[in-house]
Amino acid sequence: MDNMQQQFIEAGTLMLAGMVFVFAFLGVLIIFINTVLARLAIKFPDPIVVPHSRPNKKSKSTTSGDISPAVVAAISGAVKRYRSQHGQDK
Amino acid sequence: MDNMQQQFIEAGTLMLAGMVFVFAFLGVLIIFINTVLARLAIKFPDPIVVPHSRPNKKSKSTTSGDISPAVVAAISGAVKRYRSQHGQDK
Amino acid sequence: MDNMQQQFIEAGTLMLAGMVFVFAFLGVLIIFINTVLARLAIKFPDPIVVPHSRPNKKSKSTTSGDISPAVVAAISGAVKRYRSQHGQDK
Amino acid sequence: MDSLTKLWLSTGLANFELGQVVMMLVGCGLLYLAIARNFEPLLLLPMGFGAILTNIPVAGFSEAGGLLHYIYYAGIDTGIFPLIIFMGVGAMTDFGALIANPKTLLLGAAAQFGIFATLFGAIALNYVPGIEFTLKDASAIAIIGGADGPTAIFLASKLAPELLGAIAVAAYSYMALVPIIQPPIMRALTTEEERKIEMKQLRPVTKIEKIIFPLGVLMMTIFFLPSATPLVGMFCLGNLMRESGVVDRLSTTAQNELINITTIFLGLGVGSKLSAEAFLNVETLGILALGAVAFSIGTASGVLMAKTMNKLSKDPINPLIGAAGVSAVPMAARVANKVGLEANPHNFLLMHAMGPNVAGVLGSAVAAGILLALVGG
Amino acid sequence: MDSLTKLWLSTGLANFELGQVVMMLVGCGLLYLAIARNFEPLLLLPMGFGAILTNIPVAGFSEAGGLLHYIYYAGIDTGIFPLIIFMGVGAMTDFGALIANPKTLLLGAAAQFGIFATLFGAIALNYVPGIEFTLKDASAIAIIGGADGPTAIFLASKLAPELLGAIAVAAYSYMALVPIIQPPIMRALTTEEERKIEMKQLRPVTKIEKIIFPLGVLMMTIFFLPSATPLVGMFCLGNLMRESGVVDRLSTTAQNELINITTIFLGLGVGSKLSAEAFLNVETLGILALGAVAFSIGTASGVLMAKTMNKLSKDPINPLIGAAGVSAVPMAARVANKVGLEANPHNFLLMHAMGPNVAGVLGSAVAAGILLALVGG
Amino acid sequence: MDSLTKLWLSTGLANFELGQVVMMLVGCGLLYLAIARNFEPLLLLPMGFGAILTNIPVAGFSEAGGLLHYIYYAGIDTGIFPLIIFMGVGAMTDFGALIANPKTLLLGAAAQFGIFATLFGAIALNYVPGIEFTLKDASAIAIIGGADGPTAIFLASKLAPELLGAIAVAAYSYMALVPIIQPPIMRALTTEEERKIEMKQLRPVTKIEKIIFPLGVLMMTIFFLPSATPLVGMFCLGNLMRESGVVDRLSTTAQNELINITTIFLGLGVGSKLSAEAFLNVETLGILALGAVAFSIGTASGVLMAKTMNKLSKDPINPLIGAAGVSAVPMAARVANKVGLEANPHNFLLMHAMGPNVAGVLGSAVAAGILLALVGG
Ligand code: NA
Ligand code: NA
Ligand code: NA
């Protein structure tokens, strides 16, 4: 079957071209990460976050019985949201 | 008015056919529930849930002053969500 | 350039008509607020809300260690929502 | 001066027609009902607003290229919006009470007599001069008796789009009026003793039953009434998403953001059909009258069916729960509960009334399918 | 070998045109402004990304069948996306400060002079070789002075779609630059004493006022300027959903998920208009220059109007709040507050500036309606 | 009687064809897998339901005017739904592990051999009578090996829409079967010692790297493979929204409501392609067989590549993480972790496996782009 043979050749070429391309593409991406990103990471390091300087980013409501105003606001927001979703029917 | 008479006959037939069909349909549904579903309910009963085996399914935060980590996570999630919704304008 | 001149006249007319209209429109709106709304405000004053009569509107969960059932419901709802969003992947 | 003339000619004042003014007042009336009287505000508020917008002269909201034109043809003419709403309602519906007491399906069936009797009535109204309802029109009007908004909009958009505005107004208004329309009928048809009847506590329903139920309903609809499968199918999809427990994030979205977004546009789109030509005529009065009749007959049929069943059944059935068969979920069930409490302060009928209530949703979707199959072709 | 040739011919490298490269850099510039400089990131991030995508050779994002093509024609060409955004903005807007001090509407009116003066300026720019703005173009450019993104996009998509990209870039960039553009103008036009003026505390506003206000605005727009009703109408619908208190779930969705979804696609769709042919020309430079002029004139007009009113009014008016009349909600109000605090550390102008700020939104929607009515026909 | 005949003729029972019944059973099978076996329920539940709906006689869900027809042509034929999903997945993806250990990109590349080997296999299947796959068909089938649902749907809708149903069924089923398919292959190709290898802890990754990474990926795709930019572009847009930190509300919506809404409709639309003619044939069996082969080859290639790299690299690489290169995020990474723990209870590979896992997503999007470029033209 001549047609089949040609299809196999096409499929084989695709396989070869495809795998070469995939490896080339992701390989270049490795180089990109190792050069560009690595250099950027050194030039623009993440700011060092002192936990106490951002007390409201993650509310430290772990101490029992001591709830910060932000949490209260969030809770009352959640209550409101909860009610608006469950209190109104259809 | 011949036309009106025919319309009445059509409407009457619709009424009859409709009500018969509705009763038949929902009646068969009763049979379905009483046979198929009833049998399924016996074959596949709900697993018996021992409250203590799933402590994190409904956090038992009713005891005052004792907040579980899951709740804290939820609260901080709510705070974050609250802020992302209210802190950014337009 | 005759064409330019005509365009300037058109633009000038637009400017004049536009500013007059904007002022007229928002001016009438002032009158609307000062008459219609002011009268409505007197006729239908907001109901006086005694804080204690609606204790569940804003849950007063500021007292440490005392969480109302509504808040607990909201929290467990938030926990559920949090889990459903974060527990299922892709 | 040219500009000023042009500006004047482009004002609403220079272009108003009387009908548009009246229809804007109708729109304001709907807003009033929604906001001040709390009449089904989720739909009536955007609908009233849509009625105002569509009647603005010059603006062309409902003409080709206008916002409401796009909304109507993309979402309502295609049936997509009511079907999405129905999916969301399915995801909100708990069939537990119905599965626990399947007899209540008969109450949901009986209440559909409101639909078919109204169809007859609509044809009878053809004796009134100025009213000329075809069988399609009559069917679309009759579905008001189903007391189910999306079903009514879906059927009307298929059978009688020119009546859609009036039908939606009537359907949602009477649904909001359920607490006023039903109690007198319920009291008139029952004795004090009957209203005091306490019912047996419902058995618990297993997860597997709740999962298989929507699939069974869908299969039956496929076998017997394919024309109802768009409505029933989307409803069952929503319910399956809810009960399966494996796609909670989809179910939550269907019940919240998706249904909310769709509701806004559905309301606006339905409101866009409230034009003067389509609404300001005798037929609208006829539709409003027929709607009241439909709700009353549906309520009465449900109650009478429940009375009959109470006599035949070994377990007692409080006839009041029959009224919940008209659907109008969950309002009608609450009304049954309230009227029951008046007669017997220890009698909580709410859960028992939820059975006929959700049965009524299925019943009217089935009725809509029958009308589509027999009249829509 | 055939495959490799085909693969090479299908790469971007083999097909790039210079203009596309430049426009991708423009897109990257917008991303930089959005991410590193926090310039209106909600729109500029998707817009910059859309600018990159639309300029990719071979990929055909903005050709028939491409993603951005669908987004643009379904959402922007029809006007649907800006109108949905406007509904959401309406649902986020509190008119309380405006109702409490209605005089501030005049500040919102005065600031619109930025629009109409710019229209004049755009026509004058026709003296520059390579620039040829029609009256429609000039009107679409002038609306940048309205400092309101959705209004600018809506009007530009109707009057001058080929300028939409440049106009949106200018509008959002200058809105982000409000804290840099406005203060020098504000300081130059006011004395230290004026900036120190403290204003009377605002009276409380009742619920009924807040509910009737959007309806009143809509009615006036219907009477006097139907061409503005798409913008004003959707804005008032959102505001009514907010204030009515009966459709909180719709209002919440309009303010959150619906506006978020629409913003992503609006940004991508606007970005798709940033093609080399449309953007890389002298006209874009003209538009950027006119935008800066428009913001400056608008700010100055607002401040001068406030100075005048302060002299005529019995209650003191701090002229700084006039600058908030350009809209750019709530940035301009915050700028007024900040400049006020510099002069008088106890003078909190934020709430007072919210009045002219939201008045500016109405004012520019009205201005857009006038331009549509007089130039759009 | 006429009505009854009409009603009977409109029932499903009177119109069923055998193929429809079988396809409904297939739909029920998908629902079973989704609900009882938890096989990718988010897509398989709506997809199974869509399969049932599309095969209902008379109802015409997938004919002009039917709900699934609109969904398919608006969302899948255009490619919009898979692209929106991909944006959401991008917003959910953390590339930190990949950036920290970029070598793992090679594992994601190696695993794509599953795709191209399957393409070869699909052509070989043309020897089987009744199967006749064109190169386009073969490419669409091969992408199953990418183990990425939206990519498979997107490519199949472009190259072989008539096979879309079978391809989606195979892709999602095998993705759900990853924990069953992969472990035996992983154990067969590795020694106990190799599975015990502990890897160096990953370095922390800075914010700037995470922001620039999606832009870098997009730029490379633009340079080398524009045909992949729809998929890669939307993915990178989502990821940029996530990592930029300035548009959290858009990112949250893309990860939640928007992807949920789209998933419901994508599932229904894909299910609508499960018609008897398209599914009940030998080709579907071939596709299912090829899918299993594709996953197995992909897994093996990843593991073998990792073994090779472990020998060449100075830092130890556990070969198990190579299996995660097929994507199927995050299931495949979890499988690698689990098999690793069996050999060494102190060896937590999850984070290390996330690198190749997300690399696999990029790899299969690149592979899809190659197939589109070379076969799609
Ligand atoms: Na009903
Ligand atoms: Na403005
Ligand atoms: Na992959």
Short mmCIF file of N, CA, C and O and ligand atoms in Angstrom, two decimals, chain E residues 112 146-147 325-327 360-361 364, ligand 2:
data_model
loop_
_atom_site.label_atom_id
_atom_site.label_comp_id
_atom_site.label_asym_id
_atom_site.label_seq_id
_atom_site.Cartn_x
_atom_site.Cartn_y
_atom_site.Cartn_z
N GLN E 112 -16.46 69.05 33.19
CA GLN E 112 -16.66 68.53 31.84
C GLN E 112 -16.16 69.50 30.77
O GLN E 112 -16.10 69.14 29.58
N GLY E 146 -13.30 63.01 30.29
CA GLY E 146 -14.31 62.57 31.24
C GLY E 146 -13.71 61.71 32.35
O GLY E 146 -14.36 61.49 33.37
N ALA E 147 -12.47 61.24 32.13
CA ALA E 147 -11.77 60.45 33.16
C ALA E 147 -12.60 59.27 33.61
O ALA E 147 -12.61 58.89 34.78
N GLY E 325 -14.14 66.67 40.40
CA GLY E 325 -15.24 66.65 39.44
C GLY E 325 -14.91 65.96 38.13
O GLY E 325 -15.80 65.65 37.34
N VAL E 326 -13.63 65.70 37.89
CA VAL E 326 -13.30 65.00 36.64
C VAL E 326 -13.71 63.54 36.66
O VAL E 326 -13.54 62.85 35.67
N SER E 327 -14.24 63.05 37.74
CA SER E 327 -14.49 61.64 38.07
C SER E 327 -13.18 60.95 38.41
O SER E 327 -12.53 61.36 39.36
N GLY E 360 -19.11 63.83 38.66
CA GLY E 360 -18.32 63.80 37.44
C GLY E 360 -18.66 62.61 36.57
O GLY E 360 -18.64 62.69 35.33
N VAL E 361 -18.97 61.47 37.20
CA VAL E 361 -19.36 60.29 36.42
C VAL E 361 -20.64 60.60 35.65
O VAL E 361 -20.74 60.33 34.44
N SER E 364 -19.91 63.19 32.84
CA SER E 364 -19.29 62.73 31.60
C SER E 364 -20.20 61.78 30.83
O SER E 364 -20.12 61.74 29.59
NA NA G 2 -16.14 62.58 34.35
#
